[in-house]
CSV table of C-alpha atoms in Angstrom, one decimal:
chain,number,residue,atom,x,y,z
A,22,MET,CA,-39.9,-2.9,58.3
A,23,ASN,CA,-42.5,-0.3,59.1
A,24,THR,CA,-41.3,2.1,61.8
A,25,HIS,CA,-44.2,4.5,61.6
A,26,LEU,CA,-46.2,4.6,64.8
A,27,SER,CA,-49.9,4.8,64.7
A,28,ARG,CA,-51.2,8.1,66.2
A,29,SER,CA,-54.1,6.3,67.9
A,30,LYS,CA,-51.8,3.7,69.5
A,31,PHE,CA,-49.6,6.6,70.8
A,32,LEU,CA,-52.6,8.4,72.3
A,33,GLN,CA,-53.7,5.2,73.9
A,34,PHE,CA,-50.3,4.8,75.5
A,35,LEU,CA,-50.3,8.5,76.7
A,36,LEU,CA,-53.7,8.1,78.3
A,37,LEU,CA,-52.6,4.9,80.0
A,38,ALA,CA,-49.4,6.6,81.3
A,39,VAL,CA,-51.3,9.6,82.7
A,40,PHE,CA,-53.8,7.3,84.3
A,41,CYS,CA,-51.0,5.3,86.0
A,42,LEU,CA,-49.1,8.4,87.1
A,43,SER,CA,-52.2,9.9,88.6
A,44,PHE,CA,-52.3,7.0,91.1
A,45,VAL,CA,-48.7,7.5,92.2
A,46,SER,CA,-49.7,10.5,94.3
A,47,ILE,CA,-53.1,10.8,95.9
A,48,SER,CA,-52.6,14.5,96.6
A,49,LYS,CA,-52.1,15.7,93.0
A,50,GLY,CA,-53.1,14.4,89.6
A,51,ALA,CA,-50.8,14.0,86.6
A,52,GLU,CA,-50.4,16.4,83.7
A,53,VAL,CA,-49.2,15.9,80.2
A,54,PHE,CA,-47.8,18.4,77.7
A,55,GLU,CA,-45.7,18.6,74.6
A,56,ILE,CA,-42.3,20.3,74.7
A,57,LEU,CA,-42.3,23.2,72.4
A,58,PRO,CA,-39.6,25.8,71.6
A,59,ASN,CA,-41.1,28.3,74.1
A,60,THR,CA,-41.6,25.6,76.9
A,61,SER,CA,-39.4,26.1,79.9
A,62,SER,CA,-37.4,23.1,80.9
A,63,PRO,CA,-39.6,20.6,82.9
A,64,LEU,CA,-36.4,18.9,84.1
A,65,ALA,CA,-33.6,20.1,86.2
A,66,GLY,CA,-30.1,18.7,86.6
A,67,LYS,CA,-26.9,18.2,84.7
A,68,GLU,CA,-28.3,16.3,81.8
A,69,THR,CA,-31.8,16.3,80.5
A,70,ASP,CA,-32.9,14.0,77.7
A,71,TRP,CA,-35.6,15.6,75.7
A,72,ILE,CA,-36.0,17.7,72.5
A,73,ASN,CA,-38.8,19.8,71.1
A,74,GLY,CA,-41.8,17.6,70.1
A,75,ASP,CA,-41.3,15.1,73.0
A,76,TYR,CA,-44.1,14.7,75.6
A,77,VAL,CA,-43.8,15.2,79.4
A,78,LEU,CA,-46.0,13.3,81.9
A,79,GLN,CA,-45.5,14.5,85.4
A,80,ASN,CA,-46.9,14.7,88.9
A,81,ASP,CA,-45.5,15.9,92.2
A,82,GLN,CA,-43.2,12.9,92.5
A,83,LEU,CA,-42.1,11.8,89.0
A,84,ILE,CA,-41.4,13.1,85.5
A,85,ALA,CA,-41.6,10.8,82.4
A,86,VAL,CA,-40.4,12.0,79.1
A,87,ILE,CA,-41.8,10.2,76.0
A,88,ALA,CA,-40.0,10.6,72.7
A,89,ARG,CA,-41.8,12.2,69.9
A,90,PRO,CA,-43.8,9.4,68.2
A,91,THR,CA,-42.2,9.6,64.7
A,92,ALA,CA,-39.9,7.3,62.8
A,93,GLY,CA,-36.4,8.7,62.8
A,94,ARG,CA,-36.5,10.0,66.4
A,95,ASP,CA,-33.0,9.1,67.6
A,96,ALA,CA,-31.7,9.4,71.2
A,97,ASN,CA,-28.1,10.1,70.1
A,98,MET,CA,-25.6,9.0,67.4
A,99,THR,CA,-25.7,5.3,68.5
A,100,VAL,CA,-29.2,4.8,70.0
A,101,ARG,CA,-31.7,5.0,67.1
A,102,GLY,CA,-35.4,4.6,66.6
A,103,VAL,CA,-36.7,5.7,70.0
A,104,GLY,CA,-40.0,7.3,68.8
A,105,ALA,CA,-42.7,6.9,71.5
A,106,CYS,CA,-40.2,5.4,73.9
A,107,LEU,CA,-39.5,6.4,77.5
A,108,VAL,CA,-36.3,8.5,77.2
A,109,ASP,CA,-36.1,10.0,80.7
A,110,PHE,CA,-37.7,9.1,84.1
A,111,PRO,CA,-36.3,11.2,87.0
A,112,ASP,CA,-37.9,11.7,90.3
A,113,ARG,CA,-38.4,15.1,91.9
A,114,LYS,CA,-36.1,14.7,94.9
C-alpha cells in the first residue's frame, strides 16, 4: 500500500479549501500558512490538535488545521496515517 501523498494533489486540496473558506465570510478572505517552530498558536483553548509542519486555513469565523502531507503523520498513539487530513476545525466563537 502506497501511503505517500502527491504534493500536487495536496496543493490542489489546499487551494480548494482556501477557495471554499473565502466564501464563508464575505467581509474577509481566507489565509493559509504552515505551522513552524516560531509560529504563535493559531488556536486557543484547552486542547489544540496540531504540530509543526501542519497547515492552517483560517478566516474570521473558522480555523481548519490540515495535517502535514507525509506518510507516517499520526494523530496520536491509536489514530495513525492522518497525513493531509483535517485534524482540527474549531470556530472562532
